[in-house]
C-alpha cells in the first residue's frame, strides 16, 4: 500500500463515551452508522452528514446490530435473543426472530459479533463471559425467513467468535477467533457460510497469527475494495491492514486511544473507516476513550454498506 502516514487522517467522529463500543455497521439506506455499547446496553445511531446522534436502550447486553430491508427496523442480538428494534420509536421490541436453545447456555453467555452475508444469511457468534478461563462459544447461521439458529461451528471448533468479512469473488469468509489470535479464511458455501467437505471437516487456512498472550487480541474486522483486511486489535492502540493471502502487514494506523474494538467502512463513498473503542481507566486514560473514531486513507474504500437481513 503506497499511502504514507502523513496522508492518513484520524479524528473523533462522536464523543460516544462507550464502556464497550462494538459492532459498527453502515446502513446505506439511511446513511446511518449504527454501533452498540455492549455493557451499557445501548444502541447508538449516528448520521455524519447532519451530526444527529440518538440512542436506544435495551434490557440486556447488546452484542451486535444488523440492518434489515425495512429502514425503520434493525435487529439487535442480546444474550439469547435476536430482537427487532423500532428505530423511529427508539425502542427494542419483545419480538424475537430467533432464540438460542437453552442447552447452549443461558447465564454467562451472550451474542458477540455477527453480520449478514452478501447472500442474505446472518452469521453470528455467541461467547462466554469466562472465555479467558476456557469456556467456549459457538457460531450460528440464521437463514432469511427462518426462526432457527443452526450451529455452524461447535465449541470444539471455535472459542471466542469475532470479526467477519467476505470476499465473494474468492468464495471466502474471513473470520477471527480472538482466543487463538488468528484471522482465518474459510471456504464458503453459496450463502457465504463456512462450508464442510465430504469428510465433515471445515476447510480453512490461517491468514495471520500474532500471538500476544491475549494482550492485543484481534477483534472486529472489515474488508476494502482491494480485498485487504482491516482489523482492530484490542489494547494495541491501532488498526492494522493485512494482505488476505500472505498475511503481510500492509498498513498500521495509530489511534489516540489504546483500546479499539471493531471497524467498518461508511459514508456515502464508503471512504471513512469508523472505529469503535472502549473505556480506559488509570493515569494514562485518554480523555476521549470510548469514542467513535473516523480514519480516512486516500484510495481506500469499503466494498459495500452492511448487507441486510430480510424480515
PDB file of C-alpha atoms in Angstrom:
ATOM      1  CA  UNK A   1       0.000   0.000   0.000  1.00  0.00           C
ATOM      2  CA  UNK A   2       1.617   3.198  -1.180  1.00  0.00           C
ATOM      3  CA  UNK A   3      -0.222   5.617   1.101  1.00  0.00           C
ATOM      4  CA  UNK A   4       2.073   7.455   3.504  1.00  0.00           C
ATOM      5  CA  UNK A   5       1.199   8.019   7.140  1.00  0.00           C
ATOM      6  CA  UNK A   6       1.153  11.778   6.528  1.00  0.00           C
ATOM      7  CA  UNK A   7      -1.847  11.391   4.201  1.00  0.00           C
ATOM      8  CA  UNK A   8      -3.927   9.442   6.718  1.00  0.00           C
ATOM      9  CA  UNK A   9      -6.307  11.427   8.908  1.00  0.00           C
ATOM     10  CA  UNK A  10      -7.800  10.319  12.217  1.00  0.00           C
ATOM     11  CA  UNK A  11     -10.459  12.290  14.057  1.00  0.00           C
ATOM     12  CA  UNK A  12     -13.047  11.832  16.776  1.00  0.00           C
ATOM     13  CA  UNK A  13     -16.345  11.413  14.918  1.00  0.00           C
ATOM     14  CA  UNK A  14     -18.520  11.170  18.027  1.00  0.00           C
ATOM     15  CA  UNK A  15     -17.999  11.540  21.754  1.00  0.00           C
ATOM     16  CA  UNK A  16     -19.911   8.335  22.499  1.00  0.00           C
ATOM     17  CA  UNK A  17     -18.459   7.516  25.938  1.00  0.00           C
ATOM     18  CA  UNK A  18     -18.993   3.778  25.487  1.00  0.00           C
ATOM     19  CA  UNK A  19     -17.980   1.296  28.134  1.00  0.00           C
ATOM     20  CA  UNK A  20     -17.574  -1.353  25.411  1.00  0.00           C
ATOM     21  CA  UNK A  21     -18.263   0.064  21.954  1.00  0.00           C
ATOM     22  CA  UNK A  22     -18.663  -2.607  19.270  1.00  0.00           C
ATOM     23  CA  UNK A  23     -20.389  -3.733  16.064  1.00  0.00           C
ATOM     24  CA  UNK A  24     -20.180  -0.640  13.830  1.00  0.00           C
ATOM     25  CA  UNK A  25     -22.310  -1.114  10.687  1.00  0.00           C
ATOM     26  CA  UNK A  26     -23.088   1.339   7.910  1.00  0.00           C
ATOM     27  CA  UNK A  27     -26.753   1.417   6.858  1.00  0.00           C
ATOM     28  CA  UNK A  28     -26.642   2.669   3.276  1.00  0.00           C
ATOM     29  CA  UNK A  29     -30.413   3.264   3.087  1.00  0.00           C
ATOM     30  CA  UNK A  30     -30.451   5.823   5.875  1.00  0.00           C
ATOM     31  CA  UNK A  31     -26.768   6.886   5.835  1.00  0.00           C
ATOM     32  CA  UNK A  32     -26.561   5.921   9.481  1.00  0.00           C
ATOM     33  CA  UNK A  33     -23.646   4.413  11.357  1.00  0.00           C
ATOM     34  CA  UNK A  34     -25.057   2.049  13.974  1.00  0.00           C
ATOM     35  CA  UNK A  35     -22.973   0.622  16.792  1.00  0.00           C
ATOM     36  CA  UNK A  36     -23.522  -0.699  20.307  1.00  0.00           C
ATOM     37  CA  UNK A  37     -22.244  -0.238  23.820  1.00  0.00           C
ATOM     38  CA  UNK A  38     -22.428  -3.847  24.948  1.00  0.00           C
ATOM     39  CA  UNK A  39     -22.015  -3.291  28.682  1.00  0.00           C
ATOM     40  CA  UNK A  40     -24.006  -0.058  28.558  1.00  0.00           C
ATOM     41  CA  UNK A  41     -26.919  -1.959  26.959  1.00  0.00           C
ATOM     42  CA  UNK A  42     -27.256   0.797  24.399  1.00  0.00           C
ATOM     43  CA  UNK A  43     -27.684   1.045  20.628  1.00  0.00           C
ATOM     44  CA  UNK A  44     -26.193   4.155  19.030  1.00  0.00           C
ATOM     45  CA  UNK A  45     -27.200   5.715  15.737  1.00  0.00           C
ATOM     46  CA  UNK A  46     -25.024   8.416  14.159  1.00  0.00           C
ATOM     47  CA  UNK A  47     -25.626  10.306  10.918  1.00  0.00           C
ATOM     48  CA  UNK A  48     -22.341  12.006   9.978  1.00  0.00           C
ATOM     49  CA  UNK A  49     -23.828  14.385   7.422  1.00  0.00           C
ATOM     50  CA  UNK A  50     -26.138  16.039   9.941  1.00  0.00           C
ATOM     51  CA  UNK A  51     -24.351  15.220  13.175  1.00  0.00           C
ATOM     52  CA  UNK A  52     -27.533  13.651  14.566  1.00  0.00           C
ATOM     53  CA  UNK A  53     -26.901  11.117  17.303  1.00  0.00           C
ATOM     54  CA  UNK A  54     -29.530   9.041  19.060  1.00  0.00           C
ATOM     55  CA  UNK A  55     -29.534   6.127  21.474  1.00  0.00           C
ATOM     56  CA  UNK A  56     -31.894   3.243  22.173  1.00  0.00           C
ATOM     57  CA  UNK A  57     -31.714   1.428  25.497  1.00  0.00           C
ATOM     58  CA  UNK A  58     -32.017  -2.345  25.889  1.00  0.00           C
ATOM     59  CA  UNK A  59     -32.711  -4.598  28.867  1.00  0.00           C
ATOM     60  CA  UNK A  60     -29.720  -6.861  28.220  1.00  0.00           C
ATOM     61  CA  UNK A  61     -26.179  -6.528  26.873  1.00  0.00           C
ATOM     62  CA  UNK A  62     -26.288  -5.622  23.178  1.00  0.00           C
ATOM     63  CA  UNK A  63     -23.895  -7.847  21.252  1.00  0.00           C
ATOM     64  CA  UNK A  64     -24.356  -6.753  17.666  1.00  0.00           C
ATOM     65  CA  UNK A  65     -26.559  -4.772  15.253  1.00  0.00           C
ATOM     66  CA  UNK A  66     -27.981  -5.975  11.935  1.00  0.00           C
ATOM     67  CA  UNK A  67     -29.684  -3.690   9.365  1.00  0.00           C
ATOM     68  CA  UNK A  68     -32.796  -5.074   7.667  1.00  0.00           C
ATOM     69  CA  UNK A  69     -34.662  -4.496   4.414  1.00  0.00           C
ATOM     70  CA  UNK A  70     -37.048  -2.240   6.381  1.00  0.00           C
ATOM     71  CA  UNK A  71     -35.292   1.113   7.026  1.00  0.00           C
ATOM     72  CA  UNK A  72     -37.398   1.619  10.171  1.00  0.00           C
ATOM     73  CA  UNK A  73     -36.192  -1.631  11.748  1.00  0.00           C
ATOM     74  CA  UNK A  74     -32.858  -3.107  12.736  1.00  0.00           C
ATOM     75  CA  UNK A  75     -32.015  -6.245  14.707  1.00  0.00           C
ATOM     76  CA  UNK A  76     -30.106  -6.440  17.970  1.00  0.00           C
ATOM     77  CA  UNK A  77     -28.620  -9.643  19.370  1.00  0.00           C
ATOM     78  CA  UNK A  78     -28.651  -9.821  23.169  1.00  0.00           C
ATOM     79  CA  UNK A  79     -27.962 -12.750  25.490  1.00  0.00           C
ATOM     80  CA  UNK A  80     -30.104 -15.436  23.804  1.00  0.00           C
ATOM     81  CA  UNK A  81     -32.465 -13.480  21.557  1.00  0.00           C
ATOM     82  CA  UNK A  82     -32.271 -11.652  18.256  1.00  0.00           C
ATOM     83  CA  UNK A  83     -34.808  -8.858  18.659  1.00  0.00           C
ATOM     84  CA  UNK A  84     -36.483  -6.384  16.326  1.00  0.00           C
ATOM     85  CA  UNK A  85     -35.728  -2.726  17.079  1.00  0.00           C
ATOM     86  CA  UNK A  86     -38.221   0.017  16.210  1.00  0.00           C
ATOM     87  CA  UNK A  87     -35.850   2.804  15.192  1.00  0.00           C
ATOM     88  CA  UNK A  88     -38.351   5.726  14.867  1.00  0.00           C
ATOM     89  CA  UNK A  89     -39.919   4.677  18.164  1.00  0.00           C
ATOM     90  CA  UNK A  90     -36.458   4.356  19.783  1.00  0.00           C
ATOM     91  CA  UNK A  91     -37.499   1.021  21.263  1.00  0.00           C
ATOM     92  CA  UNK A  92     -36.216  -2.553  21.447  1.00  0.00           C
ATOM     93  CA  UNK A  93     -39.344  -4.622  20.954  1.00  0.00           C
ATOM     94  CA  UNK A  94     -40.135  -8.000  22.508  1.00  0.00           C
ATOM     95  CA  UNK A  95     -40.353  -9.549  19.028  1.00  0.00           C
ATOM     96  CA  UNK A  96     -37.656 -12.218  18.855  1.00  0.00           C
ATOM     97  CA  UNK A  97     -36.969 -13.590  15.400  1.00  0.00           C
ATOM     98  CA  UNK A  98     -34.714 -16.301  16.856  1.00  0.00           C
ATOM     99  CA  UNK A  99     -33.563 -17.632  20.252  1.00  0.00           C
ATOM    100  CA  UNK A 100     -30.691 -19.947  21.143  1.00  0.00           C
ATOM    101  CA  UNK A 101     -31.506 -23.336  22.695  1.00  0.00           C
ATOM    102  CA  UNK A 102     -31.336 -23.471  26.491  1.00  0.00           C
ATOM    103  CA  UNK A 103     -28.835 -26.322  26.293  1.00  0.00           C
ATOM    104  CA  UNK A 104     -26.379 -23.920  24.621  1.00  0.00           C
ATOM    105  CA  UNK A 105     -26.139 -21.914  27.830  1.00  0.00           C
ATOM    106  CA  UNK A 106     -28.125 -19.134  29.447  1.00  0.00           C
ATOM    107  CA  UNK A 107     -26.313 -17.329  32.252  1.00  0.00           C
ATOM    108  CA  UNK A 108     -22.867 -16.002  31.411  1.00  0.00           C
ATOM    109  CA  UNK A 109     -23.294 -16.191  27.639  1.00  0.00           C
ATOM    110  CA  UNK A 110     -24.204 -13.542  25.076  1.00  0.00           C
ATOM    111  CA  UNK A 111     -24.114 -12.896  21.362  1.00  0.00           C
ATOM    112  CA  UNK A 112     -20.971 -11.277  20.046  1.00  0.00           C
ATOM    113  CA  UNK A 113     -20.032 -10.191  16.523  1.00  0.00           C
ATOM    114  CA  UNK A 114     -22.392 -11.014  13.666  1.00  0.00           C
ATOM    115  CA  UNK A 115     -23.021  -9.885  10.090  1.00  0.00           C
ATOM    116  CA  UNK A 116     -25.290 -10.676   7.173  1.00  0.00           C
ATOM    117  CA  UNK A 117     -23.562 -12.308   4.215  1.00  0.00           C
ATOM    118  CA  UNK A 118     -23.842 -10.888   0.679  1.00  0.00           C
ATOM    119  CA  UNK A 119     -26.432 -13.640   0.044  1.00  0.00           C
ATOM    120  CA  UNK A 120     -28.583 -12.580   2.995  1.00  0.00           C
ATOM    121  CA  UNK A 121     -27.819 -15.169   5.694  1.00  0.00           C
ATOM    122  CA  UNK A 122     -26.907 -13.967   9.166  1.00  0.00           C
ATOM    123  CA  UNK A 123     -23.641 -15.394  10.511  1.00  0.00           C
ATOM    124  CA  UNK A 124     -23.333 -14.697  14.218  1.00  0.00           C
ATOM    125  CA  UNK A 125     -21.227 -15.838  17.161  1.00  0.00           C
ATOM    126  CA  UNK A 126     -22.052 -16.334  20.811  1.00  0.00           C
ATOM    127  CA  UNK A 127     -19.438 -16.201  23.556  1.00  0.00           C
ATOM    128  CA  UNK A 128     -18.914 -16.950  27.217  1.00  0.00           C
ATOM    129  CA  UNK A 129     -18.074 -14.134  29.614  1.00  0.00           C
ATOM    130  CA  UNK A 130     -15.493 -16.567  31.026  1.00  0.00           C
ATOM    131  CA  UNK A 131     -13.703 -17.135  27.729  1.00  0.00           C
ATOM    132  CA  UNK A 132     -10.335 -16.315  29.315  1.00  0.00           C
ATOM    133  CA  UNK A 133     -10.947 -19.221  31.710  1.00  0.00           C
ATOM    134  CA  UNK A 134     -11.505 -21.623  28.847  1.00  0.00           C
ATOM    135  CA  UNK A 135     -15.274 -21.547  28.351  1.00  0.00           C
ATOM    136  CA  UNK A 136     -16.007 -21.710  24.635  1.00  0.00           C
ATOM    137  CA  UNK A 137     -18.627 -20.207  22.358  1.00  0.00           C
ATOM    138  CA  UNK A 138     -20.433 -21.216  19.148  1.00  0.00           C
ATOM    139  CA  UNK A 139     -21.087 -19.871  15.674  1.00  0.00           C
ATOM    140  CA  UNK A 140     -24.584 -19.875  14.145  1.00  0.00           C
ATOM    141  CA  UNK A 141     -26.367 -19.136  10.892  1.00  0.00           C
ATOM    142  CA  UNK A 142     -29.882 -17.742  10.533  1.00  0.00           C
ATOM    143  CA  UNK A 143     -31.335 -18.016   7.052  1.00  0.00           C
ATOM    144  CA  UNK A 144     -33.904 -15.480   5.794  1.00  0.00           C
ATOM    145  CA  UNK A 145     -37.429 -16.443   6.823  1.00  0.00           C
ATOM    146  CA  UNK A 146     -36.188 -18.931   9.414  1.00  0.00           C
ATOM    147  CA  UNK A 147     -36.535 -18.733  13.188  1.00  0.00           C
ATOM    148  CA  UNK A 148     -33.978 -21.454  13.842  1.00  0.00           C
ATOM    149  CA  UNK A 149     -30.361 -20.719  14.674  1.00  0.00           C
ATOM    150  CA  UNK A 150     -28.300 -23.510  13.110  1.00  0.00           C
ATOM    151  CA  UNK A 151     -24.913 -24.305  14.616  1.00  0.00           C
ATOM    152  CA  UNK A 152     -22.093 -23.674  12.139  1.00  0.00           C
ATOM    153  CA  UNK A 153     -19.165 -24.193  14.500  1.00  0.00           C
ATOM    154  CA  UNK A 154     -19.305 -26.139  17.737  1.00  0.00           C
ATOM    155  CA  UNK A 155     -17.385 -25.306  20.931  1.00  0.00           C
ATOM    156  CA  UNK A 156     -14.734 -27.776  19.763  1.00  0.00           C
ATOM    157  CA  UNK A 157     -14.219 -25.662  16.617  1.00  0.00           C
ATOM    158  CA  UNK A 158     -14.390 -22.105  17.952  1.00  0.00           C
ATOM    159  CA  UNK A 159     -13.531 -20.420  21.226  1.00  0.00           C
ATOM    160  CA  UNK A 160     -14.287 -16.683  21.005  1.00  0.00           C
ATOM    161  CA  UNK A 161     -16.077 -15.921  17.710  1.00  0.00           C
ATOM    162  CA  UNK A 162     -15.467 -12.401  16.489  1.00  0.00           C
ATOM    163  CA  UNK A 163     -14.807 -10.381  13.300  1.00  0.00           C
ATOM    164  CA  UNK A 164     -16.286 -11.418   9.931  1.00  0.00           C
ATOM    165  CA  UNK A 165     -15.744 -10.276   6.328  1.00  0.00           C
ATOM    166  CA  UNK A 166     -16.497 -11.732   2.890  1.00  0.00           C
ATOM    167  CA  UNK A 167     -14.732 -11.882  -0.447  1.00  0.00           C
ATOM    168  CA  UNK A 168     -17.461 -13.228  -2.697  1.00  0.00           C
ATOM    169  CA  UNK A 169     -15.249 -13.444  -5.776  1.00  0.00           C
ATOM    170  CA  UNK A 170     -12.957 -15.859  -3.937  1.00  0.00           C
ATOM    171  CA  UNK A 171     -15.766 -17.774  -2.225  1.00  0.00           C
ATOM    172  CA  UNK A 172     -14.169 -16.988   1.125  1.00  0.00           C
ATOM    173  CA  UNK A 173     -15.453 -15.857   4.502  1.00  0.00           C
ATOM    174  CA  UNK A 174     -12.774 -14.371   6.756  1.00  0.00           C
ATOM    175  CA  UNK A 175     -13.231 -14.981  10.456  1.00  0.00           C
ATOM    176  CA  UNK A 176     -11.475 -14.104  13.698  1.00  0.00           C
ATOM    177  CA  UNK A 177     -11.245 -16.374  16.722  1.00  0.00           C
ATOM    178  CA  UNK A 178      -9.928 -13.897  19.272  1.00  0.00           C
ATOM    179  CA  UNK A 179      -8.866 -16.579  21.725  1.00  0.00           C
ATOM    180  CA  UNK A 180      -6.446 -18.164  19.252  1.00  0.00           C
ATOM    181  CA  UNK A 181      -5.433 -14.685  17.991  1.00  0.00           C
ATOM    182  CA  UNK A 182      -5.961 -15.769  14.403  1.00  0.00           C
ATOM    183  CA  UNK A 183      -7.545 -14.338  11.288  1.00  0.00           C
ATOM    184  CA  UNK A 184      -8.711 -17.299   9.202  1.00  0.00           C
ATOM    185  CA  UNK A 185     -10.024 -17.761   5.675  1.00  0.00           C
ATOM    186  CA  UNK A 186     -12.784 -20.370   5.355  1.00  0.00           C
ATOM    187  CA  UNK A 187     -14.193 -21.881   2.185  1.00  0.00           C
ATOM    188  CA  UNK A 188     -17.771 -20.591   1.954  1.00  0.00           C
ATOM    189  CA  UNK A 189     -20.970 -22.090   0.555  1.00  0.00           C
ATOM    190  CA  UNK A 190     -23.375 -20.240  -1.737  1.00  0.00           C
ATOM    191  CA  UNK A 191     -24.819 -18.400   1.265  1.00  0.00           C
ATOM    192  CA  UNK A 192     -21.394 -17.223   2.417  1.00  0.00           C
ATOM    193  CA  UNK A 193     -21.258 -19.594   5.380  1.00  0.00           C
ATOM    194  CA  UNK A 194     -18.338 -21.849   6.368  1.00  0.00           C
ATOM    195  CA  UNK A 195     -18.541 -24.964   4.194  1.00  0.00           C
ATOM    196  CA  UNK A 196     -17.768 -28.520   5.243  1.00  0.00           C
ATOM    197  CA  UNK A 197     -16.129 -31.066   2.988  1.00  0.00           C
ATOM    198  CA  UNK A 198     -17.290 -34.615   2.337  1.00  0.00           C
ATOM    199  CA  UNK A 199     -15.453 -35.699   5.477  1.00  0.00           C
ATOM    200  CA  UNK A 200     -17.468 -33.215   7.547  1.00  0.00           C
ATOM    201  CA  UNK A 201     -14.463 -31.028   8.307  1.00  0.00           C
ATOM    202  CA  UNK A 202     -14.267 -27.281   7.802  1.00  0.00           C
ATOM    203  CA  UNK A 203     -11.757 -26.078   5.230  1.00  0.00           C
ATOM    204  CA  UNK A 204      -9.672 -23.114   6.366  1.00  0.00           C
ATOM    205  CA  UNK A 205      -6.235 -21.570   6.439  1.00  0.00           C
ATOM    206  CA  UNK A 206      -4.554 -19.038   8.701  1.00  0.00           C
ATOM    207  CA  UNK A 207      -4.211 -15.549   7.196  1.00  0.00           C
ATOM    208  CA  UNK A 208      -2.306 -14.110  10.137  1.00  0.00           C
ATOM    209  CA  UNK A 209      -1.442 -15.145  13.661  1.00  0.00           C
ATOM    210  CA  UNK A 210       0.116 -12.585  16.004  1.00  0.00           C
ATOM    211  CA  UNK A 211       0.428 -14.280  19.409  1.00  0.00           C
ATOM    212  CA  UNK A 212       0.485 -11.767  22.236  1.00  0.00           C
ATOM    213  CA  UNK A 213      -0.559 -13.861  25.208  1.00  0.00           C
ATOM    214  CA  UNK A 214      -4.070 -12.396  24.721  1.00  0.00           C
ATOM    215  CA  UNK A 215      -2.687  -8.904  25.332  1.00  0.00           C
ATOM    216  CA  UNK A 216      -3.647  -7.412  21.930  1.00  0.00           C
ATOM    217  CA  UNK A 217      -6.208  -9.835  20.521  1.00  0.00           C
ATOM    218  CA  UNK A 218      -7.731  -9.301  17.059  1.00  0.00           C
ATOM    219  CA  UNK A 219     -11.345  -8.207  17.441  1.00  0.00           C
ATOM    220  CA  UNK A 220     -13.555  -6.650  14.730  1.00  0.00           C
ATOM    221  CA  UNK A 221     -12.720  -6.741  11.026  1.00  0.00           C
ATOM    222  CA  UNK A 222     -13.755  -5.344   7.641  1.00  0.00           C
ATOM    223  CA  UNK A 223     -12.579  -5.582   4.017  1.00  0.00           C
ATOM    224  CA  UNK A 224     -11.696  -2.980   1.370  1.00  0.00           C
ATOM    225  CA  UNK A 225     -12.144  -2.975  -2.408  1.00  0.00           C
ATOM    226  CA  UNK A 226      -8.645  -4.412  -2.881  1.00  0.00           C
ATOM    227  CA  UNK A 227      -9.605  -7.396  -0.757  1.00  0.00           C
ATOM    228  CA  UNK A 228      -7.341  -6.342   2.118  1.00  0.00           C
ATOM    229  CA  UNK A 229      -8.457  -6.932   5.697  1.00  0.00           C
ATOM    230  CA  UNK A 230      -8.649  -4.190   8.324  1.00  0.00           C
ATOM    231  CA  UNK A 231      -8.531  -5.452  11.896  1.00  0.00           C
ATOM    232  CA  UNK A 232      -8.939  -3.675  15.230  1.00  0.00           C
ATOM    233  CA  UNK A 233      -6.543  -5.199  17.768  1.00  0.00           C
ATOM    234  CA  UNK A 234      -7.738  -4.700  21.321  1.00  0.00           C
ATOM    235  CA  UNK A 235      -5.321  -2.878  23.637  1.00  0.00           C
ATOM    236  CA  UNK A 236      -2.980  -2.141  20.707  1.00  0.00           C
ATOM    237  CA  UNK A 237      -3.921   1.473  20.015  1.00  0.00           C
ATOM    238  CA  UNK A 238      -4.054   0.771  16.288  1.00  0.00           C
ATOM    239  CA  UNK A 239      -5.946  -0.639  13.327  1.00  0.00           C
ATOM    240  CA  UNK A 240      -3.923  -2.973  11.125  1.00  0.00           C
ATOM    241  CA  UNK A 241      -4.363  -3.802   7.427  1.00  0.00           C
ATOM    242  CA  UNK A 242      -3.371  -7.320   6.301  1.00  0.00           C
ATOM    243  CA  UNK A 243      -2.862  -8.847   2.883  1.00  0.00           C
ATOM    244  CA  UNK A 244      -5.525 -11.599   2.597  1.00  0.00           C
ATOM    245  CA  UNK A 245      -3.158 -14.218   1.146  1.00  0.00           C
ATOM    246  CA  UNK A 246       0.254 -13.642   2.678  1.00  0.00           C
ATOM    247  CA  UNK A 247      -0.931 -12.089   5.925  1.00  0.00           C
ATOM    248  CA  UNK A 248       1.675  -9.364   5.489  1.00  0.00           C
ATOM    249  CA  UNK A 249       1.057  -6.134   7.369  1.00  0.00           C
ATOM    250  CA  UNK A 250       0.321  -3.515   4.713  1.00  0.00           C
ATOM    251  CA  UNK A 251      -0.518  -0.609   6.959  1.00  0.00           C
ATOM    252  CA  UNK A 252      -0.900   0.375  10.602  1.00  0.00           C
ATOM    253  CA  UNK A 253      -2.993   3.339  11.681  1.00  0.00           C
ATOM    254  CA  UNK A 254      -2.235   4.515  15.228  1.00  0.00           C
ATOM    255  CA  UNK A 255      -5.131   5.910  17.236  1.00  0.00           C
ATOM    256  CA  UNK A 256      -5.098   8.428  20.069  1.00  0.00           C
ATOM    257  CA  UNK A 257      -6.812   5.845  22.297  1.00  0.00           C
ATOM    258  CA  UNK A 258      -5.472   2.479  23.382  1.00  0.00           C
ATOM    259  CA  UNK A 259      -8.493   0.180  23.135  1.00  0.00           C
ATOM    260  CA  UNK A 260     -10.046  -0.128  19.652  1.00  0.00           C
ATOM    261  CA  UNK A 261     -12.620  -2.887  19.256  1.00  0.00           C
ATOM    262  CA  UNK A 262     -14.092  -3.018  15.741  1.00  0.00           C
ATOM    263  CA  UNK A 263     -14.163  -1.179  12.421  1.00  0.00           C
ATOM    264  CA  UNK A 264     -16.284  -0.713   9.308  1.00  0.00           C
ATOM    265  CA  UNK A 265     -16.270   1.474   6.213  1.00  0.00           C
ATOM    266  CA  UNK A 266     -19.003   4.095   5.956  1.00  0.00           C
ATOM    267  CA  UNK A 267     -20.015   7.406   4.445  1.00  0.00           C
ATOM    268  CA  UNK A 268     -21.701   7.841   1.071  1.00  0.00           C
ATOM    269  CA  UNK A 269     -18.488   6.901  -0.741  1.00  0.00           C
ATOM    270  CA  UNK A 270     -17.532   4.247   1.850  1.00  0.00           C
ATOM    271  CA  UNK A 271     -14.269   6.121   2.233  1.00  0.00           C
ATOM    272  CA  UNK A 272     -14.380   6.568   6.011  1.00  0.00           C
ATOM    273  CA  UNK A 273     -13.179   3.789   8.291  1.00  0.00           C
ATOM    274  CA  UNK A 274     -15.127   4.066  11.548  1.00  0.00           C
ATOM    275  CA  UNK A 275     -13.619   2.535  14.678  1.00  0.00           C
ATOM    276  CA  UNK A 276     -15.386   1.806  17.961  1.00  0.00           C
ATOM    277  CA  UNK A 277     -13.442   1.867  21.225  1.00  0.00           C
ATOM    278  CA  UNK A 278     -13.908   1.033  24.891  1.00  0.00           C
ATOM    279  CA  UNK A 279     -13.407   2.587  28.302  1.00  0.00           C
ATOM    280  CA  UNK A 280      -9.922   3.308  29.622  1.00  0.00           C
ATOM    281  CA  UNK A 281      -9.002   3.785  33.254  1.00  0.00           C
ATOM    282  CA  UNK A 282      -5.985   4.910  35.186  1.00  0.00           C
ATOM    283  CA  UNK A 283      -3.447   7.668  34.779  1.00  0.00           C
ATOM    284  CA  UNK A 284      -2.895   7.119  31.039  1.00  0.00           C
ATOM    285  CA  UNK A 285      -6.560   7.047  30.059  1.00  0.00           C
ATOM    286  CA  UNK A 286      -7.304   9.215  27.036  1.00  0.00           C
ATOM    287  CA  UNK A 287      -9.982  11.876  27.536  1.00  0.00           C
ATOM    288  CA  UNK A 288     -11.967  10.594  24.529  1.00  0.00           C
ATOM    289  CA  UNK A 289     -11.873   6.913  25.440  1.00  0.00           C
ATOM    290  CA  UNK A 290     -14.999   5.039  24.387  1.00  0.00           C
ATOM    291  CA  UNK A 291     -15.475   7.395  21.451  1.00  0.00           C
ATOM    292  CA  UNK A 292     -16.221   6.667  17.800  1.00  0.00           C
ATOM    293  CA  UNK A 293     -13.232   7.447  15.599  1.00  0.00           C
ATOM    294  CA  UNK A 294     -13.008   8.069  11.855  1.00  0.00           C
ATOM    295  CA  UNK A 295      -9.991   7.233   9.705  1.00  0.00           C
ATOM    296  CA  UNK A 296      -9.585   8.356   6.100  1.00  0.00           C
ATOM    297  CA  UNK A 297      -6.924   6.730   3.951  1.00  0.00           C
ATOM    298  CA  UNK A 298      -6.562   8.064   0.391  1.00  0.00           C
ATOM    299  CA  UNK A 299      -7.537   5.446  -2.180  1.00  0.00           C
ATOM    300  CA  UNK A 300      -9.018   3.018   0.361  1.00  0.00           C
ATOM    301  CA  UNK A 301     -12.769   2.314   0.390  1.00  0.00           C
ATOM    302  CA  UNK A 302     -15.156  -0.318   1.620  1.00  0.00           C
ATOM    303  CA  UNK A 303     -16.807  -2.898  -0.616  1.00  0.00           C
ATOM    304  CA  UNK A 304     -20.445  -2.251   0.279  1.00  0.00           C
ATOM    305  CA  UNK A 305     -22.714  -0.940   3.034  1.00  0.00           C
ATOM    306  CA  UNK A 306     -23.748  -3.535   5.601  1.00  0.00           C
ATOM    307  CA  UNK A 307     -25.741  -6.330   3.974  1.00  0.00           C
ATOM    308  CA  UNK A 308     -29.374  -6.510   5.102  1.00  0.00           C
ATOM    309  CA  UNK A 309     -31.420  -9.264   6.696  1.00  0.00           C
ATOM    310  CA  UNK A 310     -34.815  -9.731   5.047  1.00  0.00           C
ATOM    311  CA  UNK A 311     -37.646  -9.663   7.562  1.00  0.00           C
TER     312      UNK A 311
END
